[in-house]
Coordinates of C-alpha atoms and ligand atoms in Angstrom, one line a residue:
M1 CA 216.5 -51.1 150.6
I2 CA 215.4 -47.5 151.8
C3 CA 212.6 -47.7 154.3
V4 CA 211.3 -44.1 154.9
S5 CA 210.3 -43.6 158.1
I6 CA 207.1 -41.2 158.5
Q7 CA 205.9 -40.0 161.7
E8 CA 203.1 -37.5 161.6
P9 CA 200.2 -36.2 163.6
T10 CA 197.5 -36.8 161.1
T11 CA 196.4 -39.6 158.3
E12 CA 196.2 -37.0 155.7
V13 CA 199.9 -35.4 156.3
A14 CA 201.2 -38.7 156.5
L15 CA 199.9 -39.9 153.4
A16 CA 201.3 -36.9 151.7
R17 CA 204.5 -37.5 152.7
M18 CA 204.5 -41.0 151.5
E19 CA 203.5 -39.9 148.2
A20 CA 206.3 -37.2 148.1
T21 CA 208.9 -39.5 149.2
A22 CA 207.4 -42.6 146.9
R23 CA 210.3 -42.5 144.4
W24 CA 213.0 -43.3 146.9
A25 CA 211.4 -45.6 149.2
D26 CA 211.4 -49.5 148.8
L27 CA 209.5 -49.8 152.1
V28 CA 207.6 -47.2 154.3
E29 CA 207.3 -46.9 158.1
I30 CA 204.5 -45.1 159.5
R31 CA 204.6 -44.8 163.0
L32 CA 201.2 -44.9 164.7
D33 CA 202.2 -43.3 168.0
G34 CA 201.6 -39.8 168.4
M35 CA 199.1 -39.9 165.6
V36 CA 195.4 -38.9 166.1
R37 CA 192.7 -41.5 165.2
P38 CA 194.7 -43.1 162.3
D39 CA 192.8 -44.1 159.2
L40 CA 194.4 -47.5 159.2
E41 CA 192.4 -48.5 156.2
R42 CA 194.0 -45.8 154.0
L43 CA 197.4 -45.7 155.6
F44 CA 198.2 -49.4 155.0
R45 CA 195.9 -50.3 152.1
R46 CA 198.2 -52.5 150.0
R47 CA 199.9 -50.2 147.3
G48 CA 203.2 -50.4 145.3
V49 CA 205.3 -50.1 148.3
P50 CA 205.0 -52.3 151.4
T51 CA 204.5 -50.9 154.8
I52 CA 205.8 -51.5 158.6
A53 CA 203.2 -50.2 161.2
T54 CA 205.1 -49.4 164.5
C55 CA 203.3 -47.9 167.4
R56 CA 206.3 -47.1 170.2
P57 CA 205.5 -46.6 173.8
E58 CA 207.2 -43.7 175.7
R59 CA 209.5 -45.9 177.8
E60 CA 211.0 -47.3 174.4
G61 CA 211.4 -43.8 172.9
G62 CA 208.1 -43.4 171.2
R63 CA 205.2 -41.2 171.7
W64 CA 202.4 -43.9 172.6
T65 CA 201.3 -43.1 176.5
G66 CA 197.9 -45.0 176.1
E67 CA 197.1 -48.5 177.5
E68 CA 199.5 -51.4 176.3
G69 CA 196.1 -53.2 175.0
A70 CA 195.1 -50.4 173.1
R71 CA 198.3 -50.1 171.4
L72 CA 198.5 -53.9 170.5
E73 CA 195.2 -53.5 169.0
R74 CA 196.1 -50.5 166.8
L75 CA 199.1 -52.7 165.6
R76 CA 196.9 -55.5 164.8
G77 CA 194.2 -53.1 162.8
A78 CA 197.3 -52.0 160.9
A79 CA 197.9 -55.5 159.9
R80 CA 194.3 -56.1 159.1
A81 CA 194.2 -53.2 156.9
G82 CA 197.2 -54.5 154.9
A83 CA 200.6 -53.6 156.5
A84 CA 203.5 -55.9 155.6
W85 CA 205.2 -55.8 158.9
I86 CA 204.6 -55.1 162.2
D87 CA 207.3 -53.6 164.4
V88 CA 207.0 -55.1 167.9
E89 CA 209.2 -55.0 170.9
R90 CA 210.3 -58.3 172.3
F91 CA 208.5 -58.0 175.5
A92 CA 205.2 -57.7 173.6
V93 CA 205.7 -60.3 171.1
A94 CA 203.5 -62.8 172.9
A95 CA 200.4 -60.5 173.6
L96 CA 200.4 -59.3 170.1
G97 CA 199.4 -62.8 169.1
A98 CA 198.9 -64.4 165.6
L99 CA 198.8 -61.8 162.6
P100 CA 196.3 -62.0 159.7
G101 CA 197.5 -63.1 156.3
R102 CA 201.2 -62.5 155.1
C103 CA 201.9 -60.0 157.8
R104 CA 205.2 -60.4 159.3
R105 CA 206.6 -59.4 162.8
L106 CA 209.7 -57.3 163.3
V107 CA 211.1 -57.8 166.6
S108 CA 212.9 -54.8 167.7
H109 CA 215.4 -53.4 170.2
H110 CA 216.3 -50.1 171.0
D111 CA 219.2 -48.9 173.1
F112 CA 219.3 -44.9 173.2
A113 CA 222.2 -44.7 175.7
G114 CA 224.9 -46.8 173.9
M115 CA 225.5 -50.3 172.7
P116 CA 223.6 -53.5 174.3
R117 CA 226.5 -55.0 176.5
D118 CA 226.4 -58.2 174.6
L119 CA 225.2 -57.8 170.6
R120 CA 225.5 -61.4 170.0
R121 CA 223.4 -62.7 172.7
L122 CA 220.8 -60.0 172.2
L123 CA 220.8 -61.1 168.6
R124 CA 220.2 -64.7 169.7
E125 CA 217.4 -63.3 172.0
L126 CA 215.6 -61.5 169.5
E127 CA 215.8 -64.3 167.0
A128 CA 214.6 -66.6 169.5
A129 CA 211.5 -64.5 170.2
G130 CA 209.3 -65.8 167.2
G131 CA 209.4 -63.0 164.8
D132 CA 210.3 -63.0 161.1
A133 CA 213.2 -60.5 161.2
V134 CA 214.7 -58.5 164.0
K135 CA 215.8 -55.1 164.3
V136 CA 218.6 -53.6 166.6
A137 CA 219.1 -49.8 167.3
A138 CA 222.2 -48.5 169.4
V139 CA 224.4 -45.7 169.6
P140 CA 227.8 -46.4 168.6
R141 CA 230.3 -44.8 170.7
G142 CA 233.1 -45.1 168.1
M143 CA 234.2 -46.9 165.0
A144 CA 234.5 -50.2 166.8
D145 CA 231.0 -50.3 167.6
V146 CA 229.9 -49.0 164.3
L147 CA 231.9 -52.0 162.7
A148 CA 230.3 -54.4 165.4
L149 CA 226.7 -53.3 164.3
M150 CA 227.6 -53.6 160.6
A151 CA 229.0 -57.2 161.3
L152 CA 225.4 -58.4 162.7
P153 CA 223.7 -59.4 159.7
G154 CA 226.6 -61.7 158.9
E155 CA 226.0 -63.2 162.1
A156 CA 222.2 -63.7 162.0
R157 CA 220.4 -66.5 161.2
G158 CA 217.2 -64.3 159.4
P159 CA 217.2 -61.0 158.3
V160 CA 218.3 -58.0 160.6
A161 CA 217.7 -54.3 160.0
V162 CA 220.8 -52.4 161.9
V163 CA 220.0 -49.1 163.2
G164 CA 222.7 -46.9 164.3
M165 CA 222.0 -43.8 166.1
G166 CA 223.9 -40.6 166.9
P167 CA 226.7 -38.9 165.1
A168 CA 229.0 -41.7 164.4
A169 CA 226.5 -43.9 162.6
A170 CA 226.5 -42.4 159.1
P171 CA 228.3 -45.7 157.7
T172 CA 225.4 -48.2 159.2
R173 CA 222.8 -46.0 157.5
I174 CA 224.7 -45.7 154.4
L175 CA 226.1 -49.0 153.8
A176 CA 223.1 -51.4 154.7
R177 CA 222.9 -53.2 151.5
L178 CA 226.9 -53.7 151.3
F179 CA 226.9 -55.3 154.8
G180 CA 223.9 -57.5 154.3
G181 CA 221.4 -55.4 156.3
A182 CA 217.7 -56.1 155.6
W183 CA 216.9 -52.3 154.9
T184 CA 217.7 -48.8 156.4
Y185 CA 215.8 -46.4 157.7
A186 CA 215.6 -42.9 156.4
S187 CA 213.8 -39.7 157.1
P188 CA 211.3 -38.3 154.6
A189 CA 213.2 -34.7 154.5
P190 CA 215.5 -33.2 156.6
G191 CA 214.1 -32.0 159.8
R192 CA 211.6 -34.8 159.6
E193 CA 214.1 -37.6 161.1
T194 CA 212.3 -40.0 163.5
A195 CA 215.6 -41.2 165.0
S196 CA 219.1 -39.3 165.5
G197 CA 221.4 -40.1 162.6
Q198 CA 218.7 -40.5 160.1
I199 CA 219.5 -39.3 156.6
P200 CA 217.0 -38.1 154.0
A201 CA 215.6 -40.8 151.7
Q202 CA 216.6 -38.8 148.9
V203 CA 220.3 -38.2 149.8
L204 CA 221.0 -41.9 150.5
A205 CA 219.1 -42.7 147.3
E206 CA 220.9 -40.1 144.9
R207 CA 224.3 -39.4 146.7
Y208 CA 224.9 -42.6 148.4
R209 CA 223.2 -45.0 145.8
A210 CA 222.2 -46.9 148.8
S211 CA 219.8 -49.3 147.1
A212 CA 222.7 -50.2 144.5
L213 CA 225.5 -51.0 146.7
G214 CA 226.7 -54.6 146.3
R215 CA 229.3 -56.9 147.2
R216 CA 231.7 -55.5 144.4
T217 CA 231.2 -52.0 145.5
R218 CA 234.6 -50.3 146.3
V219 CA 234.3 -48.3 149.7
Y220 CA 236.2 -44.8 150.0
G221 CA 235.6 -42.3 152.6
L222 CA 236.7 -39.4 154.9
A223 CA 238.0 -40.2 158.2
G224 CA 238.5 -37.3 160.7
D225 CA 236.5 -35.0 163.1
P226 CA 234.5 -33.2 162.3
V227 CA 233.1 -35.1 159.0
G228 CA 229.4 -34.3 159.5
H229 CA 229.4 -31.2 157.4
S230 CA 232.2 -31.9 154.8
I231 CA 231.4 -31.4 151.1
G232 CA 233.5 -34.5 150.4
P233 CA 230.7 -37.0 150.1
A234 CA 228.7 -34.9 147.7
V235 CA 231.5 -34.0 145.4
W236 CA 233.2 -37.4 145.5
N237 CA 230.0 -39.6 145.1
G238 CA 229.0 -37.2 142.4
W239 CA 232.2 -38.1 140.4
L240 CA 232.3 -41.6 141.1
R241 CA 228.8 -41.7 139.9
A242 CA 229.5 -39.8 136.5
A243 CA 232.7 -41.9 136.0
R244 CA 230.6 -45.1 136.5
R245 CA 232.3 -46.4 139.1
D246 CA 230.7 -48.9 141.4
A247 CA 231.9 -47.3 144.6
V248 CA 230.6 -44.9 147.4
Y249 CA 232.2 -42.4 149.7
V250 CA 231.4 -42.2 153.2
P251 CA 232.0 -40.1 156.2
F252 CA 233.7 -41.8 158.9
L253 CA 233.8 -40.1 162.1
C254 CA 237.0 -41.1 163.8
R255 CA 237.2 -39.1 167.1
D256 CA 240.5 -40.6 168.3
E257 CA 243.6 -42.9 167.0
A258 CA 241.8 -45.8 168.0
D259 CA 238.8 -45.4 165.9
L260 CA 241.0 -44.6 163.0
K261 CA 243.0 -48.0 163.8
A262 CA 239.8 -50.0 164.2
L263 CA 238.6 -48.3 160.8
L264 CA 241.7 -49.3 158.9
A265 CA 241.1 -53.1 160.2
W266 CA 237.8 -53.2 158.1
W267 CA 238.4 -55.5 155.5
R268 CA 235.9 -53.7 153.1
L269 CA 237.8 -50.4 153.1
D270 CA 239.7 -49.5 149.9
G271 CA 240.5 -46.1 150.6
L272 CA 240.5 -42.9 153.0
S273 CA 240.9 -39.4 152.7
V274 CA 242.4 -38.4 155.9
T275 CA 241.5 -35.1 157.5
I276 CA 241.8 -33.3 161.1
P277 CA 243.5 -34.6 163.4
H278 CA 244.7 -37.7 162.1
K279 CA 247.2 -36.9 159.2
V280 CA 250.3 -37.6 161.3
A281 CA 248.6 -40.6 162.6
A282 CA 247.8 -42.1 159.2
A283 CA 251.5 -41.8 158.0
R284 CA 252.6 -43.5 161.0
L285 CA 250.1 -46.4 160.8
A286 CA 250.5 -47.2 157.1
R287 CA 253.0 -49.7 155.8
G288 CA 254.0 -48.0 152.7
R289 CA 254.6 -44.3 152.1
S290 CA 255.1 -42.3 149.2
E291 CA 258.1 -39.8 149.2
A292 CA 255.4 -36.8 150.0
V293 CA 254.9 -38.7 153.2
R294 CA 258.2 -39.4 154.2
A295 CA 259.1 -35.7 153.6
T296 CA 256.2 -34.3 155.5
G297 CA 255.5 -37.0 158.1
A298 CA 251.7 -36.7 157.4
A299 CA 249.4 -38.4 154.9
N300 CA 245.9 -37.3 153.7
T301 CA 245.4 -40.4 151.2
L302 CA 245.4 -44.0 152.4
F303 CA 245.0 -46.7 149.9
R304 CA 245.1 -50.7 150.0
M305 CA 248.8 -52.2 148.8
R306 CA 248.2 -54.3 145.8
G307 CA 251.4 -56.0 145.5
V308 CA 252.7 -59.4 145.7
G309 CA 252.2 -61.6 148.8
Q310 CA 249.4 -61.4 151.5
A311 CA 251.2 -59.1 153.4
A312 CA 251.3 -56.6 150.8
A313 CA 247.7 -56.9 149.9
R314 CA 246.5 -56.1 153.3
G315 CA 248.6 -53.1 154.1
W316 CA 248.0 -49.7 153.9
F317 CA 250.1 -47.2 151.3
A318 CA 250.0 -43.6 152.5
D319 CA 250.4 -40.4 150.2
N320 CA 250.3 -36.8 150.6
T321 CA 248.6 -35.1 147.8
D322 CA 248.4 -31.7 150.1
L323 CA 251.8 -31.2 149.2
P324 CA 251.6 -30.9 145.4
A325 CA 248.4 -29.2 145.9
L326 CA 250.1 -26.5 147.9
V327 CA 253.0 -26.1 145.8
C328 CA 250.7 -25.3 143.1
A329 CA 248.4 -23.0 145.2
V330 CA 251.8 -20.9 146.5
E331 CA 252.9 -20.8 143.1
R332 CA 249.8 -19.2 141.7
L333 CA 249.7 -16.8 144.6
L334 CA 253.2 -15.8 143.9
R335 CA 252.3 -15.1 140.2
S336 CA 249.3 -13.0 141.0
A337 CA 251.6 -11.0 143.1
G338 CA 253.9 -10.7 140.3
M339 CA 256.7 -12.5 141.9
R340 CA 258.6 -15.4 140.7
T341 CA 259.0 -18.4 142.5
G342 CA 262.6 -19.3 143.7
G343 CA 263.1 -15.8 144.8
G344 CA 263.5 -16.4 148.5
G345 CA 262.1 -14.5 151.5
E346 CA 260.7 -15.5 154.8
A347 CA 257.3 -17.7 155.3
L348 CA 255.8 -18.1 158.6
V349 CA 253.5 -20.9 158.9
L350 CA 250.7 -21.2 161.6
G351 CA 250.0 -24.6 162.9
A352 CA 251.6 -27.7 163.4
G353 CA 249.5 -30.5 162.3
G354 CA 249.1 -32.3 159.2
A355 CA 248.6 -29.3 156.6
A356 CA 251.3 -27.4 158.5
R357 CA 253.8 -30.0 157.6
A358 CA 252.7 -30.0 154.0
A359 CA 253.0 -26.3 153.8
V360 CA 256.7 -26.2 155.5
R361 CA 257.9 -28.8 152.9
A362 CA 256.2 -26.9 150.1
L363 CA 257.7 -23.6 151.1
L364 CA 261.1 -25.1 151.6
G365 CA 261.1 -26.7 148.2
L366 CA 260.0 -23.2 147.0
G367 CA 262.9 -21.6 148.3
F368 CA 261.6 -19.6 151.2
G369 CA 263.2 -19.6 154.8
V370 CA 260.4 -21.2 157.2
T371 CA 259.2 -20.4 160.7
V372 CA 256.4 -22.2 162.2
S373 CA 254.3 -21.3 165.3
G374 CA 251.5 -23.2 166.8
R375 CA 249.3 -22.7 170.0
T376 CA 250.8 -25.7 171.4
D377 CA 254.6 -24.1 171.5
A378 CA 255.9 -27.9 172.0
R379 CA 254.3 -29.5 168.9
A380 CA 255.5 -26.7 166.6
R381 CA 258.9 -27.0 168.2
E382 CA 259.0 -30.8 167.7
M383 CA 258.0 -30.4 164.0
A384 CA 260.7 -27.8 163.5
E385 CA 263.3 -30.3 164.9
E386 CA 261.9 -33.3 162.8
F387 CA 262.7 -31.2 159.6
G388 CA 266.0 -30.1 161.1
V389 CA 267.0 -33.6 161.7
R390 CA 266.8 -34.3 157.9
G391 CA 268.9 -31.3 156.9
L392 CA 265.9 -28.7 156.5
P393 CA 266.2 -25.8 158.9
V394 CA 263.1 -24.7 160.3
R395 CA 262.7 -22.1 163.0
A396 CA 259.9 -22.4 165.7
V397 CA 258.4 -19.3 167.3
P398 CA 256.4 -19.3 170.4
W399 CA 252.5 -18.2 169.4
G400 CA 252.7 -15.2 171.9
E401 CA 255.7 -13.9 169.9
L402 CA 254.1 -13.5 166.5
G403 CA 253.7 -9.9 166.8
G404 CA 257.5 -9.4 166.2
L405 CA 257.8 -11.1 163.0
R406 CA 257.5 -9.6 159.5
P407 CA 257.2 -12.5 157.1
L408 CA 256.9 -12.1 153.3
L409 CA 254.3 -15.0 153.1
L410 CA 251.9 -16.2 155.9
V411 CA 250.4 -19.5 155.8
N412 CA 247.5 -20.5 157.8
A413 CA 247.5 -24.2 158.5
T414 CA 244.9 -23.8 161.6
P415 CA 241.4 -24.3 161.4
V416 CA 240.8 -20.9 162.9
G417 CA 238.4 -19.1 160.6
M418 CA 236.8 -22.1 159.3
S419 CA 233.0 -22.7 159.2
P420 CA 231.4 -22.2 161.6
G421 CA 233.9 -20.0 163.3
V422 CA 233.9 -17.6 160.2
G423 CA 234.5 -14.5 162.3
E424 CA 237.8 -15.9 163.5
M425 CA 241.4 -15.0 162.6
P426 CA 244.5 -16.6 163.6
V427 CA 246.4 -13.5 163.8
P428 CA 245.4 -9.9 164.7
G429 CA 244.7 -7.2 161.9
R430 CA 247.6 -5.2 162.7
F431 CA 250.0 -8.2 161.4
L432 CA 248.2 -7.8 157.9
R433 CA 250.0 -5.2 155.8
P434 CA 250.7 -4.0 152.3
G435 CA 253.3 -6.3 150.8
L436 CA 252.5 -9.2 152.8
L437 CA 251.3 -12.4 150.8
V438 CA 248.8 -14.8 152.7
F439 CA 247.7 -18.3 151.8
D440 CA 244.7 -19.7 154.1
T441 CA 244.4 -23.3 153.7
I442 CA 240.9 -23.3 154.6
Y443 CA 238.5 -23.8 151.8
N444 CA 235.1 -23.3 153.6
P445 CA 234.4 -20.6 153.4
A446 CA 236.3 -20.0 150.2
E447 CA 237.4 -16.9 151.4
T448 CA 237.9 -16.4 155.2
R449 CA 238.0 -13.3 157.3
L450 CA 241.8 -13.6 157.4
V451 CA 242.0 -13.6 153.4
V452 CA 239.3 -10.5 153.2
E453 CA 241.1 -8.4 155.9
A454 CA 244.4 -9.2 154.4
R455 CA 243.2 -7.8 151.1
R456 CA 241.4 -5.0 152.7
R457 CA 244.9 -4.0 154.3
G458 CA 246.7 -4.1 151.1
A459 CA 248.1 -7.7 151.2
V460 CA 247.6 -10.1 148.4
A461 CA 245.8 -13.1 149.4
A462 CA 244.2 -16.6 148.4
G463 CA 241.9 -19.1 150.1
G464 CA 242.4 -22.7 150.0
L465 CA 239.8 -23.8 147.4
D466 CA 242.3 -24.3 144.6
M467 CA 244.4 -26.5 146.9
F468 CA 241.3 -28.4 148.0
V469 CA 240.4 -29.1 144.4
R470 CA 243.9 -30.2 143.3
Q471 CA 244.5 -32.7 146.3
A472 CA 241.4 -34.3 145.8
I473 CA 242.0 -34.6 141.8
L474 CA 245.3 -36.2 142.9
Q475 CA 243.7 -38.6 145.3
A476 CA 241.2 -39.8 142.7
R477 CA 244.0 -40.6 140.4
C478 CA 245.9 -42.6 143.5
W479 CA 242.2 -44.7 144.1
T480 CA 241.1 -45.1 140.6
G481 CA 244.1 -44.3 138.4
R482 CA 241.9 -41.9 136.7
A483 CA 242.3 -38.0 137.4
P484 CA 239.1 -36.3 136.9
A485 CA 238.9 -32.7 135.0
E486 CA 239.9 -29.7 136.9
G487 CA 237.0 -27.7 135.8
A488 CA 234.2 -30.3 136.4
W489 CA 235.4 -31.1 139.8
R490 CA 235.6 -27.3 140.9
A491 CA 232.0 -27.0 139.4
R492 CA 231.1 -30.2 141.8
V493 CA 232.5 -28.4 144.5
G494 CA 230.5 -25.1 143.7
A495 CA 227.5 -27.1 143.5
A496 CA 228.2 -29.0 146.9
R497 CA 228.9 -25.6 148.7
A498 CA 225.5 -24.0 147.2
G499 CA 223.7 -27.2 148.4
E500 CA 224.9 -26.5 152.1
Ligands
LIG601 P1 245.5 -30.8 162.4 O1 246.6 -32.1 161.8 O2 244.3 -31.0 163.4 O3 246.2 -29.5 162.7 C1 245.6 -28.4 163.2 C2 246.6 -27.4 163.7 O4 246.0 -26.3 163.9 C3 247.2 -27.9 165.1 O5 248.7 -27.2 165.1 C4 246.2 -27.2 166.2 O6 247.0 -27.1 167.2 C5 246.0 -26.0 165.4 N1 244.9 -25.2 166.0 C6 243.8 -26.0 166.1 N2 242.7 -25.1 166.6 C7 243.5 -24.0 166.7 C8 243.0 -22.5 167.2 N3 241.9 -22.5 167.8 N4 244.3 -21.8 167.3 C9 245.3 -22.2 167.1 N5 245.7 -23.2 166.7 C10 244.7 -24.3 166.3 O7 244.8 -30.5 161.1 P2 245.2 -30.2 159.6 O8 244.4 -31.4 158.7 O9 246.5 -29.7 159.3 O10 244.3 -29.2 159.0 C11 244.5 -27.7 159.2 C12 243.7 -26.7 158.2 O11 244.1 -27.1 157.1 C13 242.2 -27.0 158.2 O12 241.6 -25.8 158.5 C14 242.0 -27.7 157.1 O13 240.5 -27.4 156.5 C15 243.1 -27.0 156.3 N6 243.4 -27.9 155.1 C16 242.8 -27.7 153.6 C17 243.3 -28.5 152.8 C18 242.7 -28.1 151.5 O14 242.9 -28.7 150.7 N7 242.6 -26.7 151.2 C19 244.0 -29.7 153.0 C20 244.3 -29.8 154.3 C21 244.1 -29.2 155.2 P3 247.2 -28.2 168.3 O15 248.6 -28.7 167.9 O16 247.5 -27.3 169.8 O17 246.3 -29.1 168.2

């Protein structure tokens, strides 16, 4: 259930907001704190969608600065006017007293600085306070906290509304129905959030199908840092819906390897796209690896192994769809420069992460001699040595010595130039010259400053959008056995970018 949380200064504006969001709301929370002389009769008169009345005092993160007695009286007034629920803090349950008719009490706890020390104990205390449902709002510090919050309804005796706040909390907001949460709070529109991490009701309903998720829904997602501005959820969920899959694609903020490990241990997860900075760790943590993962030491795709025996069923299989996507993209670049593949030449790869590994392997396969350079020299050298051990010679050059190189092909596999840092370039402009080929793996923006500047200086250059489209199509095939049509996927990417 989606509960749209409305906090407006006047009754009129609140009613207008309610009207505007009615089609996505299963429940509406009206925040009475900060509202001037609310007309309780009009706000809570019974209509199609049930309402929750909340009047949060300032010390609990709300805007109410008046007397406690007047606050509770405002809540009682909302109950008399027809509110289905009154949200009341644990300490105020007794003072609020009995409520009229079928109005119920939601006993809430808010932790704006982090997580409660003992979630289970808190749950028991809230349940013992004498309400009809409980609400726990907290700020998860990492994936383990996100999963602990999502496990709460499974441990409760009655309904629990779980509210994750902050940047890591998106899964708690999107997946409430799937993990048994009583409802999920949503903002009525972007910029109108009543708590940090709230997602607009329209996005929850239409992009994530939050009210339609269930026990059989498959869960896929993007693991990385950052993930908040990725177009992946818009593109993937659009396709999953069009393909009539009961599945959802969720952003999972994984700041470190501990977060990734915690996420991989979550039994409900079916597949992951892996992005910065976890591709090497993902390859290492998987139980099974494709040839492309063995060749690169990096994985951008994880899915559950479905095999014989319990162990196989629980392990993760890693693939690297960046590798074939990169081969295609570089071949296309060569064709557009009127060159044939396998013609040889020197390539320089900037970066030493997951994309760089795919680039090195792709370029070796296409017949290039390969040099790598990374801002952390040791990491680039280590990567070159790893390829060397497998009989694939790769040279590493310190970042400060790039100026002395004159490669045929330059591949940027660093995030330098990616949105929002669109003014940046990984190499100085003088490096770019006629005859040079430039492939930038970055797809956001579609044409980075490096690509634009390279063309201006006579080089042939391409951005990473083609690669992005292709690696995702191959990933969809890994997860679902079905490859989306390239044109349709490209159109989805275009639409998602236009909506950014
Ligand atoms: P990653 O594993 O985190 O590696 C990033 C690499 O870039 C690391 O070597 C890092 O250096 C280096 N780097 C980061 N910031 C830098 C800076 N300010 N200056 C110089 N070097 C810097 O990430 P990844 O997964 O390989 O992704 C790298 C890029 O490839 C991203 O821009 C991503 O969007 C792009 N990509 C595109 C596609 C596509 O489909 N088009 C697919 C995959 C990746 P350190 O080693 O010092 O940290």
